[in-house]
Tab-separated table of C-alpha atoms in Angstrom:
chain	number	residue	atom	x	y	z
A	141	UNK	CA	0.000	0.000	0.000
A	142	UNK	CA	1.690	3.595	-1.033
A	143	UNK	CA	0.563	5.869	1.974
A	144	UNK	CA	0.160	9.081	1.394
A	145	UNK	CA	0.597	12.532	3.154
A	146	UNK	CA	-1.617	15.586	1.218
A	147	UNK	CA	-1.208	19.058	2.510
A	148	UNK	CA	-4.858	21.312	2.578
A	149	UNK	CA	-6.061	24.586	2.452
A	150	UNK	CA	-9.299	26.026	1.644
A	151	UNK	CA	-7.811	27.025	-1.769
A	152	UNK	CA	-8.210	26.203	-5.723
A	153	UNK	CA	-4.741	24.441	-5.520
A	154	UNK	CA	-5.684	21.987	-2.938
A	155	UNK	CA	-9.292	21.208	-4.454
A	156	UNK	CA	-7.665	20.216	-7.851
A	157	UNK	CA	-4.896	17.973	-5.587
A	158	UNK	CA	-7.469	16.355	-3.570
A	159	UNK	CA	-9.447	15.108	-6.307
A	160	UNK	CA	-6.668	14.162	-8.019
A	161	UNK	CA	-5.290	11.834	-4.977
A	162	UNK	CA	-8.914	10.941	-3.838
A	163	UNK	CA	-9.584	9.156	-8.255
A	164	UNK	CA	-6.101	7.585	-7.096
A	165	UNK	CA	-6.718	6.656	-4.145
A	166	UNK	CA	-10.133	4.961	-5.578
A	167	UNK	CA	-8.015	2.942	-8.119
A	168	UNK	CA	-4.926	2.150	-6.621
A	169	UNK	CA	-3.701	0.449	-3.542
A	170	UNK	CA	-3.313	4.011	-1.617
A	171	UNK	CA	-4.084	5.157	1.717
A	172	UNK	CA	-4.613	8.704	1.629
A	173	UNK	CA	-3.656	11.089	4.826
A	174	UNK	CA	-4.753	14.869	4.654
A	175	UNK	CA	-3.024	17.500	6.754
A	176	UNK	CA	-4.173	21.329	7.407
A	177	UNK	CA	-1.940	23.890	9.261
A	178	UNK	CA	-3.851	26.345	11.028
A	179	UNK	CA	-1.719	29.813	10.716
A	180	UNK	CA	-1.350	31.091	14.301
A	181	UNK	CA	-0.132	34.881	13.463
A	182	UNK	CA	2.952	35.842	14.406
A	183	UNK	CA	5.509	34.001	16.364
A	184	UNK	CA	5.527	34.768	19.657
A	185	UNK	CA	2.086	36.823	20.069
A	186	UNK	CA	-0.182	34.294	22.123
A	187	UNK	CA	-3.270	35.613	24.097
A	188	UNK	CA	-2.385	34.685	27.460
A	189	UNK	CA	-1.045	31.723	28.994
A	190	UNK	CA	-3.591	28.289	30.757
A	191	UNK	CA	-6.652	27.832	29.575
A	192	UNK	CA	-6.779	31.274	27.827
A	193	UNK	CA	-4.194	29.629	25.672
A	194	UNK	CA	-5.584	26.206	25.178
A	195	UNK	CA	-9.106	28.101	24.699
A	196	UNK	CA	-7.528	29.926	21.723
A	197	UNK	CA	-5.660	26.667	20.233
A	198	UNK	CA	-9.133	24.841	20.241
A	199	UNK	CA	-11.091	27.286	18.755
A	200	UNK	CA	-8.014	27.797	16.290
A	201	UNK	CA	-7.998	24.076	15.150
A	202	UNK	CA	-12.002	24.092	14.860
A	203	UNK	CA	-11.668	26.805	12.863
A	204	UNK	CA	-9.401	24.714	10.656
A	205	UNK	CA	-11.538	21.534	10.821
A	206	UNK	CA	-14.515	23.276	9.220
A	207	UNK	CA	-12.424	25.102	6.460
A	208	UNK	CA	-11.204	21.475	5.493
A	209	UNK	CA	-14.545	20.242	5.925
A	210	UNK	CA	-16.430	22.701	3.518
A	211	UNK	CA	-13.486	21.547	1.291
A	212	UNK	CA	-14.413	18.127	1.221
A	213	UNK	CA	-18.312	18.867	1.296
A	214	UNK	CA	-17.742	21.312	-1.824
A	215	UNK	CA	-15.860	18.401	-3.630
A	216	UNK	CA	-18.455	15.926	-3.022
A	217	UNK	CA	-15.604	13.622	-1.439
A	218	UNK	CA	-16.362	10.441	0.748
A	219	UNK	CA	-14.590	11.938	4.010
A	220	UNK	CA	-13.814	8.037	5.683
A	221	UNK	CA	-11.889	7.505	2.478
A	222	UNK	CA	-9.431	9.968	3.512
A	223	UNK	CA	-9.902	8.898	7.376
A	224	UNK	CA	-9.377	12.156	9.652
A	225	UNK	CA	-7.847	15.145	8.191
A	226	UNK	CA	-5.231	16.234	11.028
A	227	UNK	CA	-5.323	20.218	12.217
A	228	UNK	CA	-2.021	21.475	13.572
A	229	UNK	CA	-1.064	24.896	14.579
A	230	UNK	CA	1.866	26.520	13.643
A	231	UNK	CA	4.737	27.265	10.600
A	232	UNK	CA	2.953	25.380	7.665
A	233	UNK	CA	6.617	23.791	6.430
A	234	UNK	CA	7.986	23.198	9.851
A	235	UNK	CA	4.419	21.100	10.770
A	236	UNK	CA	4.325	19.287	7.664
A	237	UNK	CA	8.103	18.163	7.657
A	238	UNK	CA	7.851	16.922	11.394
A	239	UNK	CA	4.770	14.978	9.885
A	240	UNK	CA	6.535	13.671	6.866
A	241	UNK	CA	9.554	12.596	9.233
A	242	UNK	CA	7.260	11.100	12.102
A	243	UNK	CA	4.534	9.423	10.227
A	244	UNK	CA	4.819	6.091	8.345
A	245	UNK	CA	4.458	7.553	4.552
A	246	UNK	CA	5.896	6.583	1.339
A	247	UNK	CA	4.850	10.159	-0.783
A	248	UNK	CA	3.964	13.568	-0.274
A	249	UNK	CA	1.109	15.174	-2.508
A	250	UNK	CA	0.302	19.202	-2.477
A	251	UNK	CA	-1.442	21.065	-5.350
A	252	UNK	CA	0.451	23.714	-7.651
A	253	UNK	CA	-1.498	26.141	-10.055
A	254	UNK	CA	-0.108	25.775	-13.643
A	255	UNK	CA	0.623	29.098	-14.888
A	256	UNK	CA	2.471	30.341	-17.685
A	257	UNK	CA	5.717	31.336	-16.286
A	258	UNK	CA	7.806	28.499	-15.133
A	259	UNK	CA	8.879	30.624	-12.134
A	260	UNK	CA	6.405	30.006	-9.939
A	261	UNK	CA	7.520	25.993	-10.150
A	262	UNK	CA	10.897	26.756	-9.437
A	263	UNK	CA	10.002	29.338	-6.570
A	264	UNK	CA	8.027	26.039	-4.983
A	265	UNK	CA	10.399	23.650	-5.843
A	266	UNK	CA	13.086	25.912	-4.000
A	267	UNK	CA	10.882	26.202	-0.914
A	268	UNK	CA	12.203	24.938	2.339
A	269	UNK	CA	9.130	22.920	2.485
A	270	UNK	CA	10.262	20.703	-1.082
A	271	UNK	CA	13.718	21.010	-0.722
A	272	UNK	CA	14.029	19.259	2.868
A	273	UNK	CA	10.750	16.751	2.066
A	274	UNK	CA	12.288	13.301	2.871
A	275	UNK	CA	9.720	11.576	0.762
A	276	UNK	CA	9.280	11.552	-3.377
A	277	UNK	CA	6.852	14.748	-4.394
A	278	UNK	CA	3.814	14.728	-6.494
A	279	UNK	CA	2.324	17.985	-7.731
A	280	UNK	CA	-0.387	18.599	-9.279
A	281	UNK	CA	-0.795	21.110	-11.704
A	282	UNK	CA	-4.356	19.620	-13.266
A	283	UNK	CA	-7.004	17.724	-13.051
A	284	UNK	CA	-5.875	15.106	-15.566
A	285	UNK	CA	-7.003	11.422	-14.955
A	286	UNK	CA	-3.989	8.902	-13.551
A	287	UNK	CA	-3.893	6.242	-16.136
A	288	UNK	CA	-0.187	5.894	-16.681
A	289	UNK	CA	3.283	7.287	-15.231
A	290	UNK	CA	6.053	8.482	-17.685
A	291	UNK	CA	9.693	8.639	-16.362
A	292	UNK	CA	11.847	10.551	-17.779
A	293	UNK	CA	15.722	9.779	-16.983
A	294	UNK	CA	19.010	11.908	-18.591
A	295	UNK	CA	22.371	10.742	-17.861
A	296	UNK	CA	23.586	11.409	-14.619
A	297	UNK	CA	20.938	10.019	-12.672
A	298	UNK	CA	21.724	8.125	-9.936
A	299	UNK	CA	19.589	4.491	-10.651
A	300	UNK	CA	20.572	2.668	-7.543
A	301	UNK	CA	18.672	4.677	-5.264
A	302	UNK	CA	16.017	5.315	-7.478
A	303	UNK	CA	14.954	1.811	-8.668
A	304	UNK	CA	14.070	0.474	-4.891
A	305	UNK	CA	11.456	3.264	-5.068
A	306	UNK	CA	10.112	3.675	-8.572
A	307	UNK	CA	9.204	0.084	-8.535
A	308	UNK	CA	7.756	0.185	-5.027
A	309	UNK	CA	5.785	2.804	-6.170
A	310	UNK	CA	4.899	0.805	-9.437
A	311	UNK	CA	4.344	-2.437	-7.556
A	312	UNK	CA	1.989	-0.995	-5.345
A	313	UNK	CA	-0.347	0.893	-7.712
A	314	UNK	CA	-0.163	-1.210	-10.711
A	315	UNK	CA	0.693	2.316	-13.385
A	316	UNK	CA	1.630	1.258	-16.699
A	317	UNK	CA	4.771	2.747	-16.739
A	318	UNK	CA	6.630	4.305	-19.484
A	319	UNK	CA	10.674	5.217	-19.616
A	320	UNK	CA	12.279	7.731	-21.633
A	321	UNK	CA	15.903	8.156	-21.715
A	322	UNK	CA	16.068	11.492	-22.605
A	323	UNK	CA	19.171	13.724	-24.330
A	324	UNK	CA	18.350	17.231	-23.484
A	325	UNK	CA	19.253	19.172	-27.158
A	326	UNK	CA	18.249	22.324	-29.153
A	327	UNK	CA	16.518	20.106	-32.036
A	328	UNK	CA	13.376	21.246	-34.507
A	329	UNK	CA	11.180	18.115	-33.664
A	330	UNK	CA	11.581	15.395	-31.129
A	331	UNK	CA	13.807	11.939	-31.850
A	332	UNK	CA	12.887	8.693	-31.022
A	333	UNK	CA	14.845	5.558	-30.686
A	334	UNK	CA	13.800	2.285	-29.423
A	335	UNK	CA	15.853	-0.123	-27.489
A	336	UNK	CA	16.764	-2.342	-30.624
A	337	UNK	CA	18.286	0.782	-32.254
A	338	UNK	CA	19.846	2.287	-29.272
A	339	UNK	CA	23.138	1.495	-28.094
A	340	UNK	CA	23.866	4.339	-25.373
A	341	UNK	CA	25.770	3.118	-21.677
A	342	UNK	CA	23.562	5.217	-20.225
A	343	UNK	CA	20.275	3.850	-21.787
A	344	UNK	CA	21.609	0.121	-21.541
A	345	UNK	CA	22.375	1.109	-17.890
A	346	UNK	CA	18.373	2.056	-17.258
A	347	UNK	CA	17.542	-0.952	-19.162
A	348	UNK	CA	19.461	-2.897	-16.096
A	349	UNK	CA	18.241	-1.482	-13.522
A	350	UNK	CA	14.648	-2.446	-14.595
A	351	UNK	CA	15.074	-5.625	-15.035
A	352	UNK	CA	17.009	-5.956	-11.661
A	353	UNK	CA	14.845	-4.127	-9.975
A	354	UNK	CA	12.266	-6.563	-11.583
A	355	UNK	CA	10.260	-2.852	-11.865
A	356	UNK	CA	7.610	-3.747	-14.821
A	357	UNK	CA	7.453	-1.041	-17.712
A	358	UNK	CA	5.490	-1.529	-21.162
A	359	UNK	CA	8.217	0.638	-22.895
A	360	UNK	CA	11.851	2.021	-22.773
A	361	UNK	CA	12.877	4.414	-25.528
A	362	UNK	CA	15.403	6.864	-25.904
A	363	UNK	CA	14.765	10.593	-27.280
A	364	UNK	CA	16.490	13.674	-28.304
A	365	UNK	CA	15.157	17.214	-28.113
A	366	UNK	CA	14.558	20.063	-26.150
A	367	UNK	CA	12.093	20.763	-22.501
A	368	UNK	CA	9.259	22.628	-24.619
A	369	UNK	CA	8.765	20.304	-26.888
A	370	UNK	CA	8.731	16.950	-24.662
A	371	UNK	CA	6.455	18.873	-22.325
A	372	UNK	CA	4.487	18.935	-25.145
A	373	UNK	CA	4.515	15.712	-26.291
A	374	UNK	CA	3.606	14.170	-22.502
A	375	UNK	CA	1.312	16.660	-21.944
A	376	UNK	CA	-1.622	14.778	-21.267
A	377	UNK	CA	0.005	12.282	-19.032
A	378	UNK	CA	-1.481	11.393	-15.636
A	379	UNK	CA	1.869	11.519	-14.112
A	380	UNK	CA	5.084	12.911	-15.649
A	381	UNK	CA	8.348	11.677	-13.288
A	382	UNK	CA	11.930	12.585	-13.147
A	383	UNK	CA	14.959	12.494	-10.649
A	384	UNK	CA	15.628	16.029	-8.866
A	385	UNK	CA	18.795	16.733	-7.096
A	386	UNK	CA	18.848	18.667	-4.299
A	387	UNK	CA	21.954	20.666	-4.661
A	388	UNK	CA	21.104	21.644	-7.771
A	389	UNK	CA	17.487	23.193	-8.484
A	390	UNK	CA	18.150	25.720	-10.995
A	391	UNK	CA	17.584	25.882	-14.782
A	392	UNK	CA	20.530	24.146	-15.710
A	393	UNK	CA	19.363	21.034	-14.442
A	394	UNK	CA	17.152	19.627	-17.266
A	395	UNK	CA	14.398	17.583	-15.373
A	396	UNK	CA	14.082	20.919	-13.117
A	397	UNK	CA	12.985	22.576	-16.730
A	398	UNK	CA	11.023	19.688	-17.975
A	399	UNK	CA	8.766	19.796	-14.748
A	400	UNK	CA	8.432	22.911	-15.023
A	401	UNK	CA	6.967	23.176	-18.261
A	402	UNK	CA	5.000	20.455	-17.792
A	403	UNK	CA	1.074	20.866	-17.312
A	404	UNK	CA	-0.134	17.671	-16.047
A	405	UNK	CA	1.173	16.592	-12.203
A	406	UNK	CA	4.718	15.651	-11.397
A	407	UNK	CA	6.723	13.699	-9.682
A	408	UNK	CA	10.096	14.196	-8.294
A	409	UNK	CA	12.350	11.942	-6.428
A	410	UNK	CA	14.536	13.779	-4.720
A	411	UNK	CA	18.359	12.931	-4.759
């Protein structure tokens, strides 16, 4: 079972995420886990101390509980399906990181608006929140139905710590999965190559992997071309995947780009 953490707010982005992780969660062997931060002002500025204090807190996390409940009312969503949404009070990153790190989960979900500047990905992606999440990060952009995953790998990638997951992750939800071994370059139109016709270390070294791994995939190709126009060619994926390092989450780090551009959810596991 892939158990799942979701962050909520009363908010467009979380609606879109929720659904998104509740049509999973229908279809796949998912528990689902939601989690709303109540923001408690600033630091420091309590009113009072006892039960003036604990009166406050409880009337603060109520105040959560029903914004998360009209949520789920709004969305028409079978509440025991996602069992009981937890309210905390506090820093929104720091209580969803201690929750990540204490709780038994295997992903992390949280909605992101698609716009058309790919700023406001990296912005997120650079947040404290994403950069020290311990667990591999879906988010969703749009509502698109979660049918099949597409990784995309470019040399460099580090496959031994990514293979225990991906086919955890595959295992567990059954995703037809789809691998691209992709050549970032400043090309007209997109090139494909299948495995017969490729003979790259790097694409025989993701062939491998799979198969040790014993991670099930109904293709493997390789393909040369730039972000824009593989964004646009996976556009209407369910789930478009790549490998994110840490220490490096600018624009020079391809998958960074491709995610960015992409319109349909993502997934990054983080390295």
């Amino acid at each position: 079972m892939i158990r799942t953490l979701i962050t909520l707010d009363k908010d467009l982005a979380s609606s879109i995420a929720l659904r998104y992780a509740c049509n999973a969660v229908r279809n796949f062997d998912m528990a689902l886990s939601a989690l709303h931060v109540e923001d408690p002002g600033p630091k420091g500025q309590f009113p009072g101390t006892g039960w003036v204090q604990r009166s406050w807190e409880t009337a603060l996390e109520e105040d959560g509980r029903q914004k998360i409940k009209s949520l789920i009312d709004m969305e028409n969503i079978n509440f025991p399906a996602l069992g009981l949404p937890k309210i905390r009070i506090g820093d929104k990153t720091e209580e969803t990181l201690l929750e990540a790190h204490t709780g038994n989960y295997d992903i992390f979900v949280e909605g992101l608006l698609t716009t058309e500047s790919t700023a406001d990905f990296y912005q997120a992606v650079k947040s404290q929140l994403l950069r020290k999440m311990p667990l591999p990060s879906i988010l969703v952009k749009n509502l698109i139905p979660l049918e099949s995953m597409v990784l995309v790998l470019t040399p460099g990638h580090d496959l031994g710590l990514l293979m225990p997951v991906l086919s955890y992750f595959i295992a567990q939800t059954g995703l037809p999965l789809k691998v691209l071994v992709w050549h970032p370059q400043k090309t007209s139109a997109l090139e494909f190559t299948d495995a017969q016709e490729n003979s790259n270390v790097f694409f025989t070294q993701v062939e491998e992997h799979l198969k040790t791994a014993n991670c099930s995939y109904i293709s493997l190709k390789a393909i040369k071309g730039p972000a824009e126009l593989l964004a646009e060619e996976l556009c209407r994926s369910g789930l478009v995947a790549s490998v994110v390092g840490r220490k490096n989450l600018g624009e020079s780090q391809p998958s960074m780009e491709l995610l960015a551009r992409m319109e349909s959810p993502v997934m990054m596991f983080w390295q």
